[in-house]
Short mmCIF file of N, CA and C in Angstrom, two decimals:
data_model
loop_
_atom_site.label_atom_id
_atom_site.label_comp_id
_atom_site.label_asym_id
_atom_site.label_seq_id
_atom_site.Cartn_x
_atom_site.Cartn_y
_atom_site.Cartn_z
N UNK D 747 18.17 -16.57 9.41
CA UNK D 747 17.79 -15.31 8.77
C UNK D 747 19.03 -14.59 8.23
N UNK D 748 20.45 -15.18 8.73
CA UNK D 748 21.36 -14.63 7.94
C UNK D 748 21.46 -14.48 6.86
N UNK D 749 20.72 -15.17 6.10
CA UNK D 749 21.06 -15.39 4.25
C UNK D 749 19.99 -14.35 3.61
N UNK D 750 19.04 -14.06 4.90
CA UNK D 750 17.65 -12.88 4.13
C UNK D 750 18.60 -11.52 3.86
N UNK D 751 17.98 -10.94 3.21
CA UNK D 751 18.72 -9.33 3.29
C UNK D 751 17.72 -8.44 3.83
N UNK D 752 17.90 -8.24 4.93
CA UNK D 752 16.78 -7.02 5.80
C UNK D 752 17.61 -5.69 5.55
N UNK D 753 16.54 -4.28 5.25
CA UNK D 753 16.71 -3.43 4.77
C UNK D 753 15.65 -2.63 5.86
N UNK D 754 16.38 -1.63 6.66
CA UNK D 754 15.74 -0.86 7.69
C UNK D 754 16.02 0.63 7.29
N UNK D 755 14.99 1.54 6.70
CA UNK D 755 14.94 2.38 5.82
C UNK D 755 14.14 3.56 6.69
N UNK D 756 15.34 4.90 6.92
CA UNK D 756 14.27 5.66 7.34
C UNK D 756 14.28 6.78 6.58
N UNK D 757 13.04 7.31 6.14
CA UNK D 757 12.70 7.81 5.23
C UNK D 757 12.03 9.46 6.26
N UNK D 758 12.27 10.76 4.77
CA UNK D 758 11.97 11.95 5.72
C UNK D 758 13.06 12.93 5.27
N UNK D 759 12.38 14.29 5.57
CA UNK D 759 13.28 15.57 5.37
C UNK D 759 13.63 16.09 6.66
N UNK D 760 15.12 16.26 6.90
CA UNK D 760 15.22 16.66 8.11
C UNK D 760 15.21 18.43 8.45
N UNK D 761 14.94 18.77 7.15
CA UNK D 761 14.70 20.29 6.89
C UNK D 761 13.75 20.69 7.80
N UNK D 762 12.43 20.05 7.90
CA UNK D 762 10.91 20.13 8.49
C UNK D 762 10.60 19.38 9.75
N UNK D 763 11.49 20.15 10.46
CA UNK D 763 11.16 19.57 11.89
C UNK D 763 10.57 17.73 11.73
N UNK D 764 9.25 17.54 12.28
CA UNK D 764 9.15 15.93 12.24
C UNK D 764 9.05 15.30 11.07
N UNK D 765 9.13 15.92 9.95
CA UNK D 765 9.28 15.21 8.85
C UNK D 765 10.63 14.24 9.27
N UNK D 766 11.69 14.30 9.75
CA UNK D 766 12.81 14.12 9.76
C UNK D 766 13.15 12.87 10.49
N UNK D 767 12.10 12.33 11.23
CA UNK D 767 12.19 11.28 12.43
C UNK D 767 12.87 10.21 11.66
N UNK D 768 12.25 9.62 10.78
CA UNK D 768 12.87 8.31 10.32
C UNK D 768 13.96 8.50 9.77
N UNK D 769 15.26 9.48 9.22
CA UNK D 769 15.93 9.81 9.05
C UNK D 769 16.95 9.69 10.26
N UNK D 770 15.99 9.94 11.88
CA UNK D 770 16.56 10.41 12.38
C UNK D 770 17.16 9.10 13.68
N UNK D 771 16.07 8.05 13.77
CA UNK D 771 16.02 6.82 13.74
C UNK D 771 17.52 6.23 12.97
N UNK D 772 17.21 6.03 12.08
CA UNK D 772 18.44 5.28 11.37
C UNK D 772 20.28 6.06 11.77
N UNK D 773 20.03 7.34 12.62
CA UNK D 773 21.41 7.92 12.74
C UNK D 773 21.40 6.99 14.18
N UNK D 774 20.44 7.24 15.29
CA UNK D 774 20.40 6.49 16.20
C UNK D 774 20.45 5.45 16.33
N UNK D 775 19.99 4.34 15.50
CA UNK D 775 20.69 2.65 15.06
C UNK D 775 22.15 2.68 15.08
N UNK D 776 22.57 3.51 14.20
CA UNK D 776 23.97 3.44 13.50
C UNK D 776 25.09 3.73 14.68
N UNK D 777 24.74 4.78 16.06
CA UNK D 777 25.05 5.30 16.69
C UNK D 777 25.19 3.99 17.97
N UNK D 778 24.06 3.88 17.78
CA UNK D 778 23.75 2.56 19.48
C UNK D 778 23.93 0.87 18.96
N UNK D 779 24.34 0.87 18.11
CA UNK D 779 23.94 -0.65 17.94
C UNK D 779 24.85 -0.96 16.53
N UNK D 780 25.47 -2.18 16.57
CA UNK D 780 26.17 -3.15 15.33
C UNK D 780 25.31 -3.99 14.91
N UNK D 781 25.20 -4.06 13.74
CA UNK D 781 24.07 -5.21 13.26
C UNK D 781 24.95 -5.97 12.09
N UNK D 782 24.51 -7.10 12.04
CA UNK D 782 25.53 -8.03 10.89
C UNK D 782 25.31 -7.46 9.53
N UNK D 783 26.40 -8.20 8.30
CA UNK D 783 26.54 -7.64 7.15
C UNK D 783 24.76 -7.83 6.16
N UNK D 784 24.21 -8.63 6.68
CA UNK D 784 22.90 -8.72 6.15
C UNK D 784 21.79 -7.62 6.50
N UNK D 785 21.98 -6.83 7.17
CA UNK D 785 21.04 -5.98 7.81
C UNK D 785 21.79 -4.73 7.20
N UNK D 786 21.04 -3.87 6.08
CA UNK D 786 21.88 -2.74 5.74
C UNK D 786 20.57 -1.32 6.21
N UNK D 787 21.19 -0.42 6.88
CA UNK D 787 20.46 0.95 7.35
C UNK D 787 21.14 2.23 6.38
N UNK D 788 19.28 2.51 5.71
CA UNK D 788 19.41 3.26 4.97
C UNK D 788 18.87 4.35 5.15
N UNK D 789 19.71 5.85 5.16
CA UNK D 789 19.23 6.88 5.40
C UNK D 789 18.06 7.19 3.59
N UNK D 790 16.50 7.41 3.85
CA UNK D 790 16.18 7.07 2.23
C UNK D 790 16.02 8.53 2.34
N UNK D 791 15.75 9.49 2.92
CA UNK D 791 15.71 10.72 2.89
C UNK D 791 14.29 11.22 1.75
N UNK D 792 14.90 11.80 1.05
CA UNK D 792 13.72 12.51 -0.13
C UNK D 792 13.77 11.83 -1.28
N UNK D 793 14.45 10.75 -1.39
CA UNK D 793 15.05 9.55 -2.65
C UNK D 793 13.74 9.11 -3.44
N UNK D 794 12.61 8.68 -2.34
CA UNK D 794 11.32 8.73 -3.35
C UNK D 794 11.21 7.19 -4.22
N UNK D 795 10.51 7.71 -5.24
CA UNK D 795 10.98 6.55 -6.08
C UNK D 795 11.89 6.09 -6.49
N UNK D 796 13.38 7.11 -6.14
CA UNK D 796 14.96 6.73 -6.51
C UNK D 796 15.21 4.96 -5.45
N UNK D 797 14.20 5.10 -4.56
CA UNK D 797 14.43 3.93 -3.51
C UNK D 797 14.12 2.57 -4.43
N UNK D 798 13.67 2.55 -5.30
CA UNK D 798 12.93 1.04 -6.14
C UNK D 798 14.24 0.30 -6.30
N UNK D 799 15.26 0.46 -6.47
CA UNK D 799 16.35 -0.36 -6.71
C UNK D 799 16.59 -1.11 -4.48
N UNK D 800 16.88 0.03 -3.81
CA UNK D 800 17.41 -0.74 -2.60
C UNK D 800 16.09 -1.37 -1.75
N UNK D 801 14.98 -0.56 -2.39
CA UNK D 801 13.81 -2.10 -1.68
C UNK D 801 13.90 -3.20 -2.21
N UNK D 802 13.88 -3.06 -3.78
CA UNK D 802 13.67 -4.23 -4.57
C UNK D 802 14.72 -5.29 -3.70
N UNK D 803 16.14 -4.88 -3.58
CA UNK D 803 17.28 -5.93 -3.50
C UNK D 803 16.94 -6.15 -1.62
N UNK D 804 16.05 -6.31 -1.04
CA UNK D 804 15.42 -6.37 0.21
C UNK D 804 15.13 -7.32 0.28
N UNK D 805 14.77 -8.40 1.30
CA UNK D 805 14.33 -9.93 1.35
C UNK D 805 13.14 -9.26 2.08
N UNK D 806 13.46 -8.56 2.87
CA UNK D 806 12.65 -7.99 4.41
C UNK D 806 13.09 -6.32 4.33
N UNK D 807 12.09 -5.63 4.36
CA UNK D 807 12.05 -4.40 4.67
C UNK D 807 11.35 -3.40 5.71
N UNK D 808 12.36 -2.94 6.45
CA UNK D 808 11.52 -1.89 7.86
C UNK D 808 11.29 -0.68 7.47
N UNK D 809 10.23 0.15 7.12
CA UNK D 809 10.71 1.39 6.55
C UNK D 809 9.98 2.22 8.45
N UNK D 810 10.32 3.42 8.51
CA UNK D 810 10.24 4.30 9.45
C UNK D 810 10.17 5.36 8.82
N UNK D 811 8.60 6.16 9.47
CA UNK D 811 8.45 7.32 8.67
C UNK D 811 7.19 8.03 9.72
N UNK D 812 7.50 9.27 9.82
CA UNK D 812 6.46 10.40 10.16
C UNK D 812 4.86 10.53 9.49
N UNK D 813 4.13 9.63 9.94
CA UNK D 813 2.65 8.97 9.17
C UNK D 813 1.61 10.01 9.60
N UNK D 814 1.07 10.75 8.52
CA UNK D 814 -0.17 11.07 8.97
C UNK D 814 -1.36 10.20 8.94
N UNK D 815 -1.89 9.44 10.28
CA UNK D 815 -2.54 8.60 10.70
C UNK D 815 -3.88 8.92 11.37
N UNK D 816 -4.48 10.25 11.86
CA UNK D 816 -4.93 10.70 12.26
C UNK D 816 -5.51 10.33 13.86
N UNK D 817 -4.21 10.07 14.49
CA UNK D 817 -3.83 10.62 15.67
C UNK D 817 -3.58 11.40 16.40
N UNK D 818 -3.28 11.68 17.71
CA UNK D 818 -2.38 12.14 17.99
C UNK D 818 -0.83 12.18 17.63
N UNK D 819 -0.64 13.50 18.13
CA UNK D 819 1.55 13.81 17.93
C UNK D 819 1.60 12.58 18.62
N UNK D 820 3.15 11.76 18.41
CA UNK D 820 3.81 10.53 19.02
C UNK D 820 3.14 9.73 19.11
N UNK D 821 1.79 9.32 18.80
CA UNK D 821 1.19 8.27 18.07
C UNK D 821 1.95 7.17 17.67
N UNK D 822 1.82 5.85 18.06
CA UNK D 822 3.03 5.06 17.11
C UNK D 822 2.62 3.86 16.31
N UNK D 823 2.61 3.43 15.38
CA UNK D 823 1.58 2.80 14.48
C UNK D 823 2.38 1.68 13.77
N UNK D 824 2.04 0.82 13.30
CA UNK D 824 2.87 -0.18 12.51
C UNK D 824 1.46 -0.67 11.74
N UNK D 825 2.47 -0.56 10.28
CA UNK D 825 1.54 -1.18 9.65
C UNK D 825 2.23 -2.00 8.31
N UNK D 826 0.41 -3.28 8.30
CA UNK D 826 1.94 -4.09 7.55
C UNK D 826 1.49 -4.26 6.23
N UNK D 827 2.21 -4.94 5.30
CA UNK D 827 2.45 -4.61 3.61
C UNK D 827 0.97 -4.35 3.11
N UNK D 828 0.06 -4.85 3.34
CA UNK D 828 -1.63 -4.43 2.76
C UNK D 828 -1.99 -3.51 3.14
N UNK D 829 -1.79 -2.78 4.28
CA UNK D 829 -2.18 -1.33 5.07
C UNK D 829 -1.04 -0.13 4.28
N UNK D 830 0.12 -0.75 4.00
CA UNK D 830 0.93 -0.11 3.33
C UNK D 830 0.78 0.58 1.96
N UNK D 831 0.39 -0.17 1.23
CA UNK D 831 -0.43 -0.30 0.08
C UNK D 831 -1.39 0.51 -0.50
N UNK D 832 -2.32 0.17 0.75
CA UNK D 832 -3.71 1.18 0.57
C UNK D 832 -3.29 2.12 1.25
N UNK D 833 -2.20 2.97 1.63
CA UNK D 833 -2.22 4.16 2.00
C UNK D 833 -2.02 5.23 0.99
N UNK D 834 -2.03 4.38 -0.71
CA UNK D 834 -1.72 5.43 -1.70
C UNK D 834 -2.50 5.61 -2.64
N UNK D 835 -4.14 5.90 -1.79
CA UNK D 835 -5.12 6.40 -1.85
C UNK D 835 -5.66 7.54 -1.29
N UNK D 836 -4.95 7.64 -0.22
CA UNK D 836 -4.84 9.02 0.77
C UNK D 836 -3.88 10.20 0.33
N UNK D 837 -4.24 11.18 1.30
CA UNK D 837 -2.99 12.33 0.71
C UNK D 837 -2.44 12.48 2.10
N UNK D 838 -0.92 12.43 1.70
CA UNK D 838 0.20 12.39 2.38
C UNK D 838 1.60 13.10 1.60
N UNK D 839 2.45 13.59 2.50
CA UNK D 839 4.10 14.27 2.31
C UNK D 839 4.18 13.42 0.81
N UNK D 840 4.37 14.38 0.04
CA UNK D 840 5.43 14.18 -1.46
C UNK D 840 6.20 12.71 -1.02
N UNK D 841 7.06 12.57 0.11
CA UNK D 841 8.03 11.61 0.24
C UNK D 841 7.76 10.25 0.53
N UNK D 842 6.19 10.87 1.45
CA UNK D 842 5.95 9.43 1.84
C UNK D 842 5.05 8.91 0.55
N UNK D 843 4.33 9.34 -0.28
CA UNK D 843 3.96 8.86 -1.21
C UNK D 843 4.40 8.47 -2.60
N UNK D 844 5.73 9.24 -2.51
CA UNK D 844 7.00 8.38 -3.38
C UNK D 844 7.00 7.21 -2.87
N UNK D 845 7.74 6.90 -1.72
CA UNK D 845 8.10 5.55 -1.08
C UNK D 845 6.70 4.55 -0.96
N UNK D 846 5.66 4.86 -0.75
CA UNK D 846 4.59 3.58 -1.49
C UNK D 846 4.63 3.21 -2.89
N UNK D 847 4.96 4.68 -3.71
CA UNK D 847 4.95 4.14 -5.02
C UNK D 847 6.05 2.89 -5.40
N UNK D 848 7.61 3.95 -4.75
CA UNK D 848 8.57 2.55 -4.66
C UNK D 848 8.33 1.07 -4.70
N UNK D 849 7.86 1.03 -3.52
CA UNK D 849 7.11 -0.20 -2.53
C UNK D 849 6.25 -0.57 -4.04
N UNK D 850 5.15 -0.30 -4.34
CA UNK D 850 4.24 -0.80 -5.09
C UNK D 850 5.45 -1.01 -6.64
N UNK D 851 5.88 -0.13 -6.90
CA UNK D 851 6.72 -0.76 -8.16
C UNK D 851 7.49 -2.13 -7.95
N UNK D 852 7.73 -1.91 -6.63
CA UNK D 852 8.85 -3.54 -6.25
C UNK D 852 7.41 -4.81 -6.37
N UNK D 853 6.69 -4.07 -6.02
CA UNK D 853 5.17 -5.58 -5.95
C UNK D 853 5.20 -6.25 -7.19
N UNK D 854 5.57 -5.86 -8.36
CA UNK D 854 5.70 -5.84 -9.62
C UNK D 854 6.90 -7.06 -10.13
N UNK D 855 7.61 -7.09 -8.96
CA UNK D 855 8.91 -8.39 -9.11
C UNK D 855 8.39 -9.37 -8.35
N UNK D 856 9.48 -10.61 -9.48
CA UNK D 856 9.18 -12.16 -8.97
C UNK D 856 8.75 -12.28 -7.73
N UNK D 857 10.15 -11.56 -6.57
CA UNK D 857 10.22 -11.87 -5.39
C UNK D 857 10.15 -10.77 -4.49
N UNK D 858 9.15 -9.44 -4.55
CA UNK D 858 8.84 -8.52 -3.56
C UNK D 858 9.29 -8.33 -1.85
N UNK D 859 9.78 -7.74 -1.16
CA UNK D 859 10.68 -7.81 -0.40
C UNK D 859 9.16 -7.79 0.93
N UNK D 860 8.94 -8.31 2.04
CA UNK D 860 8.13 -7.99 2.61
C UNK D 860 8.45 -7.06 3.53
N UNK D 861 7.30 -6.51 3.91
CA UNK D 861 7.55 -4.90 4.47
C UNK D 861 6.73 -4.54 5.29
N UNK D 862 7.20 -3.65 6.18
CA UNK D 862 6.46 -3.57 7.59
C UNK D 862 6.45 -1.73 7.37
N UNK D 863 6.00 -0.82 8.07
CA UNK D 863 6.11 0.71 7.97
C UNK D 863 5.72 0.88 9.67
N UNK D 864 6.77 1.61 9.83
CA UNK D 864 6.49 1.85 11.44
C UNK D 864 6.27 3.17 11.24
N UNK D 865 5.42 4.13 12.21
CA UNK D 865 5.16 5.42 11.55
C UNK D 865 5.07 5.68 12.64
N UNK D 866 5.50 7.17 12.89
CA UNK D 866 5.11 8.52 14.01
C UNK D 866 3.66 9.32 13.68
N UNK D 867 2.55 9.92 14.22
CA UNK D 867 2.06 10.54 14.15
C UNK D 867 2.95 12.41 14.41
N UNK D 868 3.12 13.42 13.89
CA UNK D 868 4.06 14.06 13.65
C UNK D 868 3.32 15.46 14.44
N UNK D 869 3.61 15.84 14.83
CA UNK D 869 3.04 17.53 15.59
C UNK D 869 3.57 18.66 14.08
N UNK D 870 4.79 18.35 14.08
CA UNK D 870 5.33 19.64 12.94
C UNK D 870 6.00 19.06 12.22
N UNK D 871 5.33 19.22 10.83
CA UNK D 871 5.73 19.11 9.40
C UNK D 871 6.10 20.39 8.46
N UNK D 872 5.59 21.32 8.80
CA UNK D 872 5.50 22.30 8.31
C UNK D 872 7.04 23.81 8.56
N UNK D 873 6.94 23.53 9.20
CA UNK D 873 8.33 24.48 10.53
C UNK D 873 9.81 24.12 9.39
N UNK D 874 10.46 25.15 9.29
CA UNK D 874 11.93 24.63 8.96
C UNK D 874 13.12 25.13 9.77
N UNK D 875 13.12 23.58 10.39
CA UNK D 875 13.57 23.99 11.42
C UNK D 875 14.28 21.92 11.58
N UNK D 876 15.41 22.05 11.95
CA UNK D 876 16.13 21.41 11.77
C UNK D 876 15.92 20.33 13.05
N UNK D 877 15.56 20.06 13.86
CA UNK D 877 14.94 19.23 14.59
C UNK D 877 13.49 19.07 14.96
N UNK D 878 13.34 17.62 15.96
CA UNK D 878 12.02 17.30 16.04
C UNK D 878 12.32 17.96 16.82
N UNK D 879 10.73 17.95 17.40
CA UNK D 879 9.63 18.52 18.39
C UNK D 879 10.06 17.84 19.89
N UNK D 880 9.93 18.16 20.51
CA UNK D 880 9.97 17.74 21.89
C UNK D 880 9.29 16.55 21.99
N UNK D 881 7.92 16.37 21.72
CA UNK D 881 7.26 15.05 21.63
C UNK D 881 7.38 13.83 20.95
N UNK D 882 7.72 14.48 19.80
CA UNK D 882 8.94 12.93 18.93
C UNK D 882 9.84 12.78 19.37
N UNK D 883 11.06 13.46 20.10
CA UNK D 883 12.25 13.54 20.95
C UNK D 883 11.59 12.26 21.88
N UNK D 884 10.86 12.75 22.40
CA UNK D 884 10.51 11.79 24.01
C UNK D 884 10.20 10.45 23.17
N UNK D 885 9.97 10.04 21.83
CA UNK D 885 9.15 9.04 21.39
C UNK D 885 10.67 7.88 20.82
N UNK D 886 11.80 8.62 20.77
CA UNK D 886 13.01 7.85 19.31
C UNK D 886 13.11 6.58 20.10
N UNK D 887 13.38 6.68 21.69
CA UNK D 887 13.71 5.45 22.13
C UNK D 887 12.39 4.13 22.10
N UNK D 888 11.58 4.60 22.27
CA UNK D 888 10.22 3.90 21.55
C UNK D 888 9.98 3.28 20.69
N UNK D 889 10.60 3.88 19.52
CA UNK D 889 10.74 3.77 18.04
C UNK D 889 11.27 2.76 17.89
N UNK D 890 13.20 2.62 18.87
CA UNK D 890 14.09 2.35 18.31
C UNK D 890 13.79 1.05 19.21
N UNK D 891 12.76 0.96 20.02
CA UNK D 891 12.60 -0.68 21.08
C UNK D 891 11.67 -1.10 19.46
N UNK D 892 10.57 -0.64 18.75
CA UNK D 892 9.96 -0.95 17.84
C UNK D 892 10.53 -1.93 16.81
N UNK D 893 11.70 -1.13 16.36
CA UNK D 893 13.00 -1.49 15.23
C UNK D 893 13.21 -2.78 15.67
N UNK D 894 13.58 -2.54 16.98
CA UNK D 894 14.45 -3.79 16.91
C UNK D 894 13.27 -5.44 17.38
N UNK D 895 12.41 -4.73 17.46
CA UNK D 895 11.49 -5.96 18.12
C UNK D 895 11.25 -6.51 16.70
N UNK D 896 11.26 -6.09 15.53
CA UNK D 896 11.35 -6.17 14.71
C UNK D 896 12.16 -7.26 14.15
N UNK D 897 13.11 -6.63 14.18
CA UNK D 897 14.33 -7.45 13.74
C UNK D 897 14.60 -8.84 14.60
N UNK D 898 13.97 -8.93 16.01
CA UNK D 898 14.03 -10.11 16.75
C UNK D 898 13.22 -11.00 16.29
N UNK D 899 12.55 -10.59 15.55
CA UNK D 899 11.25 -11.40 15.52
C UNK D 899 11.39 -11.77 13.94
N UNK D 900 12.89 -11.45 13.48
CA UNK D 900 13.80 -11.83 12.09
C UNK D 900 15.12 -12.20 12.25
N UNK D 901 14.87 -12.94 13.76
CA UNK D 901 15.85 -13.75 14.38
C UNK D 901 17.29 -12.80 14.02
N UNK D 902 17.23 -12.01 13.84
CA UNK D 902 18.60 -11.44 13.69
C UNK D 902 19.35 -10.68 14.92
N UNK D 903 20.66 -11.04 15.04
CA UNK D 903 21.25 -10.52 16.33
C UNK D 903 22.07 -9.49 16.04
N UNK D 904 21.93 -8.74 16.97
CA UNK D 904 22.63 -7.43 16.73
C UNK D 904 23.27 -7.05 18.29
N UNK D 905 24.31 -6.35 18.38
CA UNK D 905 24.70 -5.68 19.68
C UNK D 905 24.80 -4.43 19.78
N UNK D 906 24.66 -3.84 21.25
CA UNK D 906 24.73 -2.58 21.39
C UNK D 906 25.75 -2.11 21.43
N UNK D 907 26.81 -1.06 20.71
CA UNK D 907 27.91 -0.41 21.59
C UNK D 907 28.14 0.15 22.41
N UNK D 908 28.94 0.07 23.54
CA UNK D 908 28.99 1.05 24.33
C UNK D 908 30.75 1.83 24.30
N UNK D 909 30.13 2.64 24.73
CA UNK D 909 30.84 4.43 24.36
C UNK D 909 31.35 4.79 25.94
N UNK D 910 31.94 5.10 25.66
CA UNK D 910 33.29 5.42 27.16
C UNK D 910 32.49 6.86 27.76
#
């Protein structure tokens, strides 16, 4: 899987409390863990459809994002490229419905990157207020066992750092 290019993308405003998770995910990768030169973590933020260029160049793509799923808060959901798809029929965050459009513009090339969406069910979207919620708090390490089960299962090895 070294030669794939996996692209682990977390997407989100960190302005709006849980809007911010998958944003917030990818600081926590970057923080706990080395991953080889094939595995690139991208903060996609509010980028939107600006993202169609770094999915496109994706072999494999993880995106992470605050899903309204109609769950419960900390809800944790994975869903994969056809569930992805049809979610841009629904109404959802400005951002997250950029990033399907993304996604669906890349469907459009030879070689479409395949793609997984791991999603939070979110308590506060609305709040501006610069962190999550207590209940997404309790959920990142969850998330971040998610990520990487992920990536195991894309044979790719990665290590943890540890910090003095």
């Amino acid at each position: 899987m070294e030669d794939k290019r996996i692209t682990v993308l977390g997407i989100g405003c960190t302005l709006y409390a849980d809007q911010g998770f998958g944003v917030g995910v990818i600081q926590v990768l970057k923080d706990r863990y080395c991953f080889p030169e094939n595995v690139n973590l991208v903060d996609g933020g509010l980028l939107g459809v600006g993202l169609t260029g770094t999915i496109g160049q994706a072999d494999q793509l993880i995106a992470i994002d605050a899903i309204c799923n109609g769950g419960n808060p900390g809800d944790l959901y994975r869903l994969d490229q056809n569930a992805i798809l049809n979610r841009l029929a629904g109404k959802h965050h400005v951002q997250h419905v950029e990033f399907l459009e993304a996604l669906a513009h890349c469907q459009a090339l030879d070689d479409p990157p395949q793609a997984v969406l791991l999603g939070i069910e979110p308590e506060d979207t609305r709040s501006v207020v610069c962190e999550l919620t207590s209940k997404l708090q309790d959920k990142m390490d969850d998330m971040i066992a998610m990520v990487l089960e992920e990536l195991d299962g894309l044979s790719v090895s990665y290590k943890k750092k540890f910090k003095d």
